[in-house]
PDB file of C-alpha atoms and ligand atoms in Angstrom:
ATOM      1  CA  UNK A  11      98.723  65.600  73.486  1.00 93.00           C
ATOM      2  CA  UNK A  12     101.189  66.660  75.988  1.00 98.00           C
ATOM      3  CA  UNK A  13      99.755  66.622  80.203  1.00 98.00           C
ATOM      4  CA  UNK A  14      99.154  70.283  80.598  1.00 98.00           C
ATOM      5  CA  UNK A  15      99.367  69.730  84.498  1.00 98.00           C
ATOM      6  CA  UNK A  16     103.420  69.341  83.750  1.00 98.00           C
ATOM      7  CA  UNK A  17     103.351  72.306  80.972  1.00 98.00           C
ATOM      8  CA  UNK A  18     105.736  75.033  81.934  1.00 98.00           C
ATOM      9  CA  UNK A  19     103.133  77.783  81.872  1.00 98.00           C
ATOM     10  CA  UNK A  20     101.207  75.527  84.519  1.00 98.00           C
ATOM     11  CA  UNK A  21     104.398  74.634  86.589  1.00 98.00           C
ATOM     12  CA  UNK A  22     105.604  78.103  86.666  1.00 98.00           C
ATOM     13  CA  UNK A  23     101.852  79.823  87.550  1.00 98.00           C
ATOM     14  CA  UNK A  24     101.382  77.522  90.171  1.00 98.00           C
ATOM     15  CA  UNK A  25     104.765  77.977  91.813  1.00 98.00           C
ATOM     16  CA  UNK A  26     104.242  81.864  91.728  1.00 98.00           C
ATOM     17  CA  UNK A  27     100.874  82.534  92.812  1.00 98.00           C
ATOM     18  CA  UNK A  28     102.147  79.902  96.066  1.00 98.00           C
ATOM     19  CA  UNK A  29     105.199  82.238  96.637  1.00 98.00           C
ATOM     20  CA  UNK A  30     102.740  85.516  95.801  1.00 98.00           C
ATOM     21  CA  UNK A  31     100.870  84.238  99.053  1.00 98.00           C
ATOM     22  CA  UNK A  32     103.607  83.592 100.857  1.00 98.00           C
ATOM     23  CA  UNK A  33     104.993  87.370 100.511  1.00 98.00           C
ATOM     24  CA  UNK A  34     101.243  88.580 102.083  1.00 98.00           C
ATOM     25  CA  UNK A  35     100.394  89.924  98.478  1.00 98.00           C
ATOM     26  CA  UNK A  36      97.849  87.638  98.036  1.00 98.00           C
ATOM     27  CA  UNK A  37      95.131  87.474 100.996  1.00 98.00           C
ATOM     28  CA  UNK A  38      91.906  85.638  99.740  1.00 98.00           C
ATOM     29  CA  UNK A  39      90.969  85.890  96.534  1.00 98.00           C
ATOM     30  CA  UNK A  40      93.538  89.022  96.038  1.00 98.00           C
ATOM     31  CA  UNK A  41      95.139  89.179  93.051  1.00 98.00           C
ATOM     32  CA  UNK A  42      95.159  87.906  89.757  1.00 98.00           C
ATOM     33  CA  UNK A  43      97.451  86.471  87.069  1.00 99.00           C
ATOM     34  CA  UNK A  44      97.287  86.371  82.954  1.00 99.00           C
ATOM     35  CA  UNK A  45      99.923  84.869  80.889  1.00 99.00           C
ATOM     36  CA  UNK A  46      99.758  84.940  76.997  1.00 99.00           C
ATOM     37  CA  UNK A  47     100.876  82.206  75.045  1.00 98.00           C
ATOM     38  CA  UNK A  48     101.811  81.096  70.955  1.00 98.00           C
ATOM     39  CA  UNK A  49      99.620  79.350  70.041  1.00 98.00           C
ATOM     40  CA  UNK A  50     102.374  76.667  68.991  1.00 98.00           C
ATOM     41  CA  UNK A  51     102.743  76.312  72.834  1.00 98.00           C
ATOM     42  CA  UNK A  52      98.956  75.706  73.425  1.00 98.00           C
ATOM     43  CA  UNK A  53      98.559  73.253  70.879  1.00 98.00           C
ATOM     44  CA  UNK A  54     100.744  70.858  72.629  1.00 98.00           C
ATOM     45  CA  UNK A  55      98.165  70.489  75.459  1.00 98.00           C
ATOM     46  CA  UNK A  56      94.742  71.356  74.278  1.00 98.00           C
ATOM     47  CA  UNK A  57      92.657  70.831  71.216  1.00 98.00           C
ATOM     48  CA  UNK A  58      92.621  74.158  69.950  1.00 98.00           C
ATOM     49  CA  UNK A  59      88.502  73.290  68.336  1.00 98.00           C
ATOM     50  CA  UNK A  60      87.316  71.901  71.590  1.00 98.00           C
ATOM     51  CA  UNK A  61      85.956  74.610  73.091  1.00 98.00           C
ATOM     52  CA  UNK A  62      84.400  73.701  76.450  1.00 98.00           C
ATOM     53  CA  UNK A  63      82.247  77.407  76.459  1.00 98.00           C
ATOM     54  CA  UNK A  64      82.459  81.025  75.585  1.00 98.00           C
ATOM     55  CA  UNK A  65      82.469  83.479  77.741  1.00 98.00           C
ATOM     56  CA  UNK A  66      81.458  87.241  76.862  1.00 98.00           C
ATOM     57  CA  UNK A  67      84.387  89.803  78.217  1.00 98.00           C
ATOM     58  CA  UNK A  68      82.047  92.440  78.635  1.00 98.00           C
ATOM     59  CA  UNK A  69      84.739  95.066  75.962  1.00 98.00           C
ATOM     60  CA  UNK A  70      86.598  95.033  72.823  1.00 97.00           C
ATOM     61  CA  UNK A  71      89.981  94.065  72.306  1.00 97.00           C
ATOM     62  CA  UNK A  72      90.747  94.138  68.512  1.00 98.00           C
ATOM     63  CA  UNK A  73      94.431  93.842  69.080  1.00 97.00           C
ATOM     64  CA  UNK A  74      93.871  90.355  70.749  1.00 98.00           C
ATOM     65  CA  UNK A  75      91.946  88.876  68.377  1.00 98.00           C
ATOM     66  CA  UNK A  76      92.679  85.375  68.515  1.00 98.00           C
ATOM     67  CA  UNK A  77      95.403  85.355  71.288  1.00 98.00           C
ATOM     68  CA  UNK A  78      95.710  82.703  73.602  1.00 99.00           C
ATOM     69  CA  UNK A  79      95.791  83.568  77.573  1.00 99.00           C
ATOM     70  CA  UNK A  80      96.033  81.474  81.257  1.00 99.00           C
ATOM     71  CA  UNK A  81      94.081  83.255  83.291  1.00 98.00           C
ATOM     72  CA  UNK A  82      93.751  82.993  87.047  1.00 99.00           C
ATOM     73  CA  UNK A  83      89.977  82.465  88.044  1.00 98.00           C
ATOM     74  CA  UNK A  84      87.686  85.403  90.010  1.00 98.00           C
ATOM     75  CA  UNK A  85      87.230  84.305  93.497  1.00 98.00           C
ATOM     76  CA  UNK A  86      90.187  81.694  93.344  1.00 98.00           C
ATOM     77  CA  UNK A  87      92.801  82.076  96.685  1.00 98.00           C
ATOM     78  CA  UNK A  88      96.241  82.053  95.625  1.00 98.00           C
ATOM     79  CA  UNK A  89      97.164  80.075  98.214  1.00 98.00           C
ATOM     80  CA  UNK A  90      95.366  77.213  96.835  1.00 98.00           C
ATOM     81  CA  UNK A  91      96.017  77.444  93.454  1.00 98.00           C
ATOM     82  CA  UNK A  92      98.665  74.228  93.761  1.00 98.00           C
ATOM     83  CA  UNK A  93      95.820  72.159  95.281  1.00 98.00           C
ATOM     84  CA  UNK A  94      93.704  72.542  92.206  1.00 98.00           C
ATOM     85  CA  UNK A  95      95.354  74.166  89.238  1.00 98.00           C
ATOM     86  CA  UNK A  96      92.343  72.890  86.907  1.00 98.00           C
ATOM     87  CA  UNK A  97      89.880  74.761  88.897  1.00 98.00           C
ATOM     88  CA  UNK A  98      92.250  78.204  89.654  1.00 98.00           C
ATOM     89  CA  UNK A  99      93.040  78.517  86.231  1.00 99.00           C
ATOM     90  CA  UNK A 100      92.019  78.726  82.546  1.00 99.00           C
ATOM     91  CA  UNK A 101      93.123  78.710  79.267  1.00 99.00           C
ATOM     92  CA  UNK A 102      91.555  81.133  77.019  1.00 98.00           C
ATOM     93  CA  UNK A 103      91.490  82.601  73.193  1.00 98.00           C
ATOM     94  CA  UNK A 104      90.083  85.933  72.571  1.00 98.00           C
ATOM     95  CA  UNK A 105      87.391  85.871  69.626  1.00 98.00           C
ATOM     96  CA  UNK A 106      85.605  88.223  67.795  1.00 98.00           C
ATOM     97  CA  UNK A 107      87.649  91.088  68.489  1.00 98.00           C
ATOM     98  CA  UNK A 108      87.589  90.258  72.105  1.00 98.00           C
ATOM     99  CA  UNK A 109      84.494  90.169  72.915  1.00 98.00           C
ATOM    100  CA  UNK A 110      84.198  86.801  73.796  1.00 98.00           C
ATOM    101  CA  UNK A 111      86.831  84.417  75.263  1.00 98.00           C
ATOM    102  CA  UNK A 112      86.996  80.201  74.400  1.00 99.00           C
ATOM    103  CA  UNK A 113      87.976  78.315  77.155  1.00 99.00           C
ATOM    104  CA  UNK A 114      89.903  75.586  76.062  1.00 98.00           C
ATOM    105  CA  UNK A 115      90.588  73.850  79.746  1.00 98.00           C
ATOM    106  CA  UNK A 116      90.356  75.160  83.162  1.00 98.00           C
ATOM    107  CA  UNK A 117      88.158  76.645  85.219  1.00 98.00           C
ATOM    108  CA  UNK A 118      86.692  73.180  86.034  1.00 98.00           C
ATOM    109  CA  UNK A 119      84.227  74.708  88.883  1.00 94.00           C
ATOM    110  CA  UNK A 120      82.054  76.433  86.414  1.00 98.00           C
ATOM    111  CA  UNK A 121      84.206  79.494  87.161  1.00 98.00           C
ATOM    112  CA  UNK A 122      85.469  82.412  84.833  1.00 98.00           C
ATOM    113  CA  UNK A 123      88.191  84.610  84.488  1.00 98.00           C
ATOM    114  CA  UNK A 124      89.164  87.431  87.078  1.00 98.00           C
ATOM    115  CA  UNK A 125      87.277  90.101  87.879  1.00 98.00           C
ATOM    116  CA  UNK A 126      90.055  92.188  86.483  1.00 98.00           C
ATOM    117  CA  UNK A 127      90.018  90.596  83.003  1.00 98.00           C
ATOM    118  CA  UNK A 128      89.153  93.925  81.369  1.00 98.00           C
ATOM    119  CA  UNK A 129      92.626  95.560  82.984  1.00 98.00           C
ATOM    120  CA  UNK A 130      94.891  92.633  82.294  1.00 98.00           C
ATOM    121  CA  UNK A 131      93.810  92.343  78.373  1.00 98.00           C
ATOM    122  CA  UNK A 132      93.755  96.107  78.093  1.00 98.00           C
ATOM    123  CA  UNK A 133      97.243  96.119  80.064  1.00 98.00           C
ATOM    124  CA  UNK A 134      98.374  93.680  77.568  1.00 98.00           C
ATOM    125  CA  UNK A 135      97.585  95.240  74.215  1.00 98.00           C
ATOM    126  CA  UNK A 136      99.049  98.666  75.541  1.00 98.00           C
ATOM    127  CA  UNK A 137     102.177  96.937  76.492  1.00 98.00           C
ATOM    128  CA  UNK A 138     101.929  94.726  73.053  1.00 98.00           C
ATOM    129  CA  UNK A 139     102.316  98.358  71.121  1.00 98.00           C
ATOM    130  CA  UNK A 140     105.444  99.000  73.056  1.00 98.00           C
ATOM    131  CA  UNK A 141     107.331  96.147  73.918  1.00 98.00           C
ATOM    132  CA  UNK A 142     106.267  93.223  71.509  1.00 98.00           C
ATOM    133  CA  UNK A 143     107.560  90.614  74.126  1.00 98.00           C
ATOM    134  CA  UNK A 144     105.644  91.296  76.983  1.00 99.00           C
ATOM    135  CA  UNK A 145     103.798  88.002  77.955  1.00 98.00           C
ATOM    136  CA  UNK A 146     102.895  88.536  81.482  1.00 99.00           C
ATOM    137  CA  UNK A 147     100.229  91.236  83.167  1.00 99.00           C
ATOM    138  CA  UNK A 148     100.399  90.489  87.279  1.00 98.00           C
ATOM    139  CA  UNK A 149      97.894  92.017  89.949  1.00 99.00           C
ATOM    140  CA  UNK A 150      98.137  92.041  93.552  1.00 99.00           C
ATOM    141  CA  UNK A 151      97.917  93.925  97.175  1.00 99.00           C
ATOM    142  CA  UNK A 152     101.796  94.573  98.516  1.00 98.00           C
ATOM    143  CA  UNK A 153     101.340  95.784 102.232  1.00 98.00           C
ATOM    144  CA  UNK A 154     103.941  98.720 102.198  1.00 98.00           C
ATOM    145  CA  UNK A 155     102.813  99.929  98.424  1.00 98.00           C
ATOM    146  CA  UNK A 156      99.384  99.924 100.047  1.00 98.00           C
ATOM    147  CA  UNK A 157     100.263 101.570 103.340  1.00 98.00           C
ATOM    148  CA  UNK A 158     102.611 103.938 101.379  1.00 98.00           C
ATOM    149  CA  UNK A 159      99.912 105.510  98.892  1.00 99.00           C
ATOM    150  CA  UNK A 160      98.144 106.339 102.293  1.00 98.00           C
ATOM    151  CA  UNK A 161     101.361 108.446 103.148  1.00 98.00           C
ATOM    152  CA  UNK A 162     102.668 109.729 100.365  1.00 98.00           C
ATOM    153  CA  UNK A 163     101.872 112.199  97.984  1.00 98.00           C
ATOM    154  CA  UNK A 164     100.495 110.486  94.824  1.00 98.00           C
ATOM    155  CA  UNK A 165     102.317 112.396  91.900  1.00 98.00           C
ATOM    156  CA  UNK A 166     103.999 109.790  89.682  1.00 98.00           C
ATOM    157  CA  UNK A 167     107.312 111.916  89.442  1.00 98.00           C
ATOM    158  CA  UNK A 168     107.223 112.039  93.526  1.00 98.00           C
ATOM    159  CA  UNK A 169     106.365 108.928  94.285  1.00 99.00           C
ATOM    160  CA  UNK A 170     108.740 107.502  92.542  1.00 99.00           C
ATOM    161  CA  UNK A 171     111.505 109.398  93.533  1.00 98.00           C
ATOM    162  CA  UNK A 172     111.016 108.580  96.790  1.00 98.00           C
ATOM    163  CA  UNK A 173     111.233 104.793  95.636  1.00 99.00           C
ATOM    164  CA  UNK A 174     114.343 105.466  94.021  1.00 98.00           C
ATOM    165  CA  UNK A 175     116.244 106.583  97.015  1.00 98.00           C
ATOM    166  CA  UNK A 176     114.826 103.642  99.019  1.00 98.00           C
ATOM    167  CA  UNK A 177     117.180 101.619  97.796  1.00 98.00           C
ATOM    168  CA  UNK A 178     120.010 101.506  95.327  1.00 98.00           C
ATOM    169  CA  UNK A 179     118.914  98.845  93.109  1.00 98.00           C
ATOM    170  CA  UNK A 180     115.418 101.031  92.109  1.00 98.00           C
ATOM    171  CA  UNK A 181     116.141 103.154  89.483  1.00 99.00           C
ATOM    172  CA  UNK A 182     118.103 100.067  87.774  1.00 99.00           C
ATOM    173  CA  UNK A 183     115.188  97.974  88.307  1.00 99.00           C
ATOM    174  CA  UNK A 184     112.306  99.920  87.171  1.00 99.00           C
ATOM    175  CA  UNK A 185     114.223 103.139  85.431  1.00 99.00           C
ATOM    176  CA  UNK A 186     111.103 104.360  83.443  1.00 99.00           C
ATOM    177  CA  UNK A 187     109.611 104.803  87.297  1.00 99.00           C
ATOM    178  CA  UNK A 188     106.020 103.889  88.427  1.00 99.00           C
ATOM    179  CA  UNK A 189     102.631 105.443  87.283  1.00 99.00           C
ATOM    180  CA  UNK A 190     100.009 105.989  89.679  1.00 99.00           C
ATOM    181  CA  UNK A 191      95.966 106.069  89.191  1.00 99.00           C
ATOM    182  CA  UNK A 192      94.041 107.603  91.830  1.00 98.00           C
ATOM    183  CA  UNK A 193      91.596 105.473  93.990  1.00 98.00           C
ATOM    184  CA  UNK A 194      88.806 104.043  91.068  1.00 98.00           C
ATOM    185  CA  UNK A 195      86.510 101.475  91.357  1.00 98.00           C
ATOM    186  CA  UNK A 196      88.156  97.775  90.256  1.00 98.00           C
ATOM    187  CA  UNK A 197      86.934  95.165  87.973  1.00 98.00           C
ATOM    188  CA  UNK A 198      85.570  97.557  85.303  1.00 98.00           C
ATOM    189  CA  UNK A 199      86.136  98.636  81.886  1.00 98.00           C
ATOM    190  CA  UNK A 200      87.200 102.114  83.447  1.00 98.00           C
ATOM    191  CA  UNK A 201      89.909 101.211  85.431  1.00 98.00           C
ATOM    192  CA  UNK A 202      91.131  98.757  82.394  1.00 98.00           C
ATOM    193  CA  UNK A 203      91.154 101.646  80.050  1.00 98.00           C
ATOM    194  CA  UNK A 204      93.087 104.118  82.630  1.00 99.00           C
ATOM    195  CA  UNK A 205      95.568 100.969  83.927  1.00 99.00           C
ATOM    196  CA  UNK A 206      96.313 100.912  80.010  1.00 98.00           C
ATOM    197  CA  UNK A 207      97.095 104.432  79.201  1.00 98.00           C
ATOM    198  CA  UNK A 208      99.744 104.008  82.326  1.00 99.00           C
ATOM    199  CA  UNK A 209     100.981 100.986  81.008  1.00 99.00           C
ATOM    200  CA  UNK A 210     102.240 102.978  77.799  1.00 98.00           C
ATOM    201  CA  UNK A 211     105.216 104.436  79.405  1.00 98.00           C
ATOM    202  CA  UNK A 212     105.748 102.031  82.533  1.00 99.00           C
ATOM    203  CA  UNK A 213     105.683  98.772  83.241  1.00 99.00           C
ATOM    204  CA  UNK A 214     104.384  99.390  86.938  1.00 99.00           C
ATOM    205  CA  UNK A 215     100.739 100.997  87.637  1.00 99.00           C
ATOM    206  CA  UNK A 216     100.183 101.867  91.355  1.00 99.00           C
ATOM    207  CA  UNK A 217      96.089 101.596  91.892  1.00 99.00           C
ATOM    208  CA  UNK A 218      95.848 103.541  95.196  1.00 99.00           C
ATOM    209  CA  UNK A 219      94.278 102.372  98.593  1.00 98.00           C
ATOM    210  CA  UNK A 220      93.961  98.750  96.375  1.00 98.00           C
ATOM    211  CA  UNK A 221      97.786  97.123  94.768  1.00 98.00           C
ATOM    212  CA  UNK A 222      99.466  97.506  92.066  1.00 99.00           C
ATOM    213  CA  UNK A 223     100.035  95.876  88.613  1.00 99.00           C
ATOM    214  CA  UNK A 224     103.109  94.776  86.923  1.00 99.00           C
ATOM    215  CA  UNK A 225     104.007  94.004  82.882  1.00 99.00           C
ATOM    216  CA  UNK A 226     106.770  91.874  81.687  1.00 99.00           C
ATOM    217  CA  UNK A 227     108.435  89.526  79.336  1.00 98.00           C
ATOM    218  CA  UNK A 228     108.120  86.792  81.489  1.00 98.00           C
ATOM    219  CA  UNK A 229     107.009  85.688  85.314  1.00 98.00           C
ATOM    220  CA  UNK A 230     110.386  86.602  86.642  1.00 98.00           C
ATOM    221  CA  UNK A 231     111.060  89.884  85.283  1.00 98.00           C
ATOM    222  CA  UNK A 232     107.616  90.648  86.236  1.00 98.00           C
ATOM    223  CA  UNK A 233     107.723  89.160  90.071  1.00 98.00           C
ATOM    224  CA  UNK A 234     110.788  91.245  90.214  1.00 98.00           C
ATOM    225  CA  UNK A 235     109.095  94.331  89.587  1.00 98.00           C
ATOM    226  CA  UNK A 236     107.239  94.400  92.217  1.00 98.00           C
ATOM    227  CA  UNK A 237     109.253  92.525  94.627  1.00 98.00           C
ATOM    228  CA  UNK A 238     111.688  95.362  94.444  1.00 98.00           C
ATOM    229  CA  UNK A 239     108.877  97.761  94.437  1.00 99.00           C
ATOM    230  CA  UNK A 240     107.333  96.790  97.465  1.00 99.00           C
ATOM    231  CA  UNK A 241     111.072  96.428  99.236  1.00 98.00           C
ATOM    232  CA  UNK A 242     111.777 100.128  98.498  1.00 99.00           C
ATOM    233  CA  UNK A 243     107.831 100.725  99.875  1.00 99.00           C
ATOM    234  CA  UNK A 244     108.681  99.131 102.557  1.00 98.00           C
ATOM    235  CA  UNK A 245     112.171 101.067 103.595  1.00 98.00           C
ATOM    236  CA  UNK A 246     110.156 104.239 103.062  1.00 98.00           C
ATOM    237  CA  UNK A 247     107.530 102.924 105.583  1.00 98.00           C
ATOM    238  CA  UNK A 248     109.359 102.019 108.216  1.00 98.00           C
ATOM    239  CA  UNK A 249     111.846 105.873 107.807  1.00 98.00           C
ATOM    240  CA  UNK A 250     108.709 107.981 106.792  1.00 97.00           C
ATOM    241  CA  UNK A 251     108.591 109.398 110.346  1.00 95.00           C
ATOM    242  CA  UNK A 252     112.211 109.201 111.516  1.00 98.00           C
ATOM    243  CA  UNK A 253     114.456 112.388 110.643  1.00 98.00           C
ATOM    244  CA  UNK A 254     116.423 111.873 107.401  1.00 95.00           C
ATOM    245  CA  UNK A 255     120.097 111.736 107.918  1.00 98.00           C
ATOM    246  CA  UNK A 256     121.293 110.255 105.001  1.00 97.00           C
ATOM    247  CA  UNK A 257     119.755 109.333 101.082  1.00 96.00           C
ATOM    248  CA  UNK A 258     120.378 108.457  97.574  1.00 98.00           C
ATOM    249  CA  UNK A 259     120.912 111.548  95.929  1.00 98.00           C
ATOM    250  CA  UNK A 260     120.520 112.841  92.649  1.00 98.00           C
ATOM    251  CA  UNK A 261     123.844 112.696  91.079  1.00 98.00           C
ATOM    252  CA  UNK A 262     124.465 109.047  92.864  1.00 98.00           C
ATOM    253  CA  UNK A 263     121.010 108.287  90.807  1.00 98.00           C
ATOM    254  CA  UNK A 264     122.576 109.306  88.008  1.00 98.00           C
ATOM    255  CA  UNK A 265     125.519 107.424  88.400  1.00 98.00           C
ATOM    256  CA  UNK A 266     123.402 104.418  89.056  1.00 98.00           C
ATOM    257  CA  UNK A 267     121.995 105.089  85.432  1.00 98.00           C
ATOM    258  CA  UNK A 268     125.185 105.646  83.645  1.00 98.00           C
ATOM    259  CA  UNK A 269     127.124 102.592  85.243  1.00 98.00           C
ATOM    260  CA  UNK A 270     124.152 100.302  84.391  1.00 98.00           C
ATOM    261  CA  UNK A 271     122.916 101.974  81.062  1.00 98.00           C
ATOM    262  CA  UNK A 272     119.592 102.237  82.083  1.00 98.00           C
ATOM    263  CA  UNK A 273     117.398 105.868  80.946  1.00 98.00           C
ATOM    264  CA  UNK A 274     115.781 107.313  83.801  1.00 98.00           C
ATOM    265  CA  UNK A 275     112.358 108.537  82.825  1.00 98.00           C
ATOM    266  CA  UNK A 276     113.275 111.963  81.398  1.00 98.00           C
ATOM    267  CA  UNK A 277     112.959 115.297  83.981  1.00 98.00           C
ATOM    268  CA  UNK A 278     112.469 112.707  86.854  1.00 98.00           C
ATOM    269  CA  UNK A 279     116.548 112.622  88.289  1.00 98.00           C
ATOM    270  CA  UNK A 280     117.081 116.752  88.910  1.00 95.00           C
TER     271      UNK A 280
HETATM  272  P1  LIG B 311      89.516  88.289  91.372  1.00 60.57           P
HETATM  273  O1  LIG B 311      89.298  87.238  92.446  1.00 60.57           O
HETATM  274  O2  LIG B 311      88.287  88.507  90.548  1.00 60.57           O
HETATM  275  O3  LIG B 311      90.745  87.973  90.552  1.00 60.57           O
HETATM  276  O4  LIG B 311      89.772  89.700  92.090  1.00 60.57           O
HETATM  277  C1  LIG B 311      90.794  89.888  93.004  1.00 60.57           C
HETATM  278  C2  LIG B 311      91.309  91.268  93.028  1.00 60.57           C
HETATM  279  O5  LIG B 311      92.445  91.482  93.414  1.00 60.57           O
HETATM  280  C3  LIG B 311      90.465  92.388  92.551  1.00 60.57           C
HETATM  281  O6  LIG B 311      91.212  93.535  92.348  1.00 60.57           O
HETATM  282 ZN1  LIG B 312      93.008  93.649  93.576  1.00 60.57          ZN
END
C-alpha cells in the first residue's frame, strides 16, 4: 500500500485549499472541497474493506452508489488543512444508495464530512448526467461575488452579462454563464437539490449573500472558474458607481465566441 499523505489527490487538495485561503475565499471554516475518485486510484492507498465507520448522509444518492469521494471535513479551516491533512480530510464511498458514507481514512478527530455534503454529492450526480468527467465540486466565499450579489440584480441572464463585459477572457472561460439561487438556508437537503438543478446547465452556481460553487474535470479547471469569476466580480465592484465610458459589447462578445469556438448560453449575447 502506497503513503496516501504523497497521493496526488492529497498533494493537490492540500496545495489548493492553502492557496483558497490565501485568495480570502476561505475565512474559518468557509468552504468546502469534494473530489471523486476510481476506485483503481483508491485502492492504491486504502484497504477498500477496512472501514473505520459509517456515517449516515442524511439523503439519497442512487447515482453514487458505491463512488469513492475526499471530502474536506465540517468545521476544518482551510488554512490549516497542510498542518493536518489526516484530520481536514476524508476518504469516503457512498453505500446503500447514498445513504450512508464508509470512511476509509481521514477525519482522524472524530470529525465528518462538510456541512454541505448534501450539495456537493447532489452537485456531482447532476454534473455526472452531463459531463461524465467531472471529478471536482468546490465551495467557497469570494469577497467581490459576495459584495456583488448585494449590488446587482440577481437574474442569471443579467448577472452574467455584466460578468462578461468585466473582462475579456469571461465569456471564453465560463461561456454557458453563471446560475444564481436566491438567499436559502446552507447545509440542507434543500439547497443541495436547488444547487443541482443549476448545476444542469452551468458549471458555476452563485448562492447569494453566502459564495458560490464551482464543477469541473479536475482542481484546475475548477479553481479557474471561479478565480476568473471573482476577477470579473471584482472589476464590476470597484466601476459599479463610476460612469461607464467604455465596455465589452455585444458583437465583440460574439467575436470572443467565434474566435475561440466557445457557445454562449443561447439568447444571453443580444
Ligand atoms: P463546513 O465547515 O461544514 O464545510 O461549512 C463551511 C461552509 O462554507 C458552509 O457553507
Ligand atoms: Zn459556505
Amino acid at each position: 500500500m502506497k503513503d496516501i499523505l504523497n497521493a496526488p489527490f492529497v498533494t493537490e487538495i492540500v496545495r489548493t485549499t492553502t492557496n483558497m485561503y490565501r485568495h480570502g475565499w476561505d475565512e474559518r471554516n468557509g468552504g468546502n472541497i469534494s473530489w471523486m475518485l476510481d476506485e483503481a486510484e483508491a485502492a492504491q492507498y486504502v484497504d477498500l474493506n477496512a472501514v473505520i465507520r459509517t456515517i449516515p448522509t442524511g439523503f439519497q444518492a442512487p447515482a453514487l452508489d458505491g463512488i469513492y469521494f475526499l471530502v474536506t471535513g465540517t468545521g476544518e479551516y482551510f488554512k490549516n488543512v497542510r498542518y493536518d491533512p489526516v484530520k481536514s480530510l476524508g476518504l469516503l464511498r457512498l453505500t446503500d444508495g447514498g445513504r450512508n458514507a464508509q470512511l476509509l481514512w481521514g477525519f482522524a478527530g472524530g470529525g465528518t464530512f462538510t456541512s454541505e455534503f448534501p450539495s456537493h454529492m447532489m452537485s456531482h450526480a447532476a454534473r455526472l448526467s452531463v459531463d461524465p468527467a467531472n471529478r471536482i465540486v468546490l465551495h467557497c466565499h469570494p469577497s467581490n461575488l459576495l459584495a456583488m450579489t448585494f449590488v446587482h440584480d440577481l437574474d442569471e441572464r443579467a448577472f452574467t452579462r455584466t460578468l462578461w463585459q468585466m473582462c475579456s477572457e469571461c465569456v471564453v472561460v465560463f461561456p454557458e454563464g453563471v446560475n444564481v439561487l436566491p438567499w436559502m438556508l446552507y447545509g440542507t437537503n434543500e439547497i443541495g437539490e436547488a444547487t443541482a438543478e443549476k448545476m444542469k446547465t452551468a458549471r458555476l452556481v452563485v448562492w447569494a449573500q453566502h459564495g458560490i460553487y464551482g464543477a469541473g474535470r479536475d482542481l484546475d479547471e475548477t479553481f479557474g472558474l471561479i478565480e476568473t469569476v471573482e476577477k470579473a466580480a471584482e472589476i464590476y465592484m470597484k466601476i459599479a458607481r463610476l460612469p461607464r465610458l467604455n465596455t465589452i459589447t455585444d458583437s465583440q462578445l460574439r467575436q470572443l465566441a467565434d474566435y475561440f469556438h466557445v457557445t454562449p448560453r443561447e439568447g444571453w449575447i443580444d
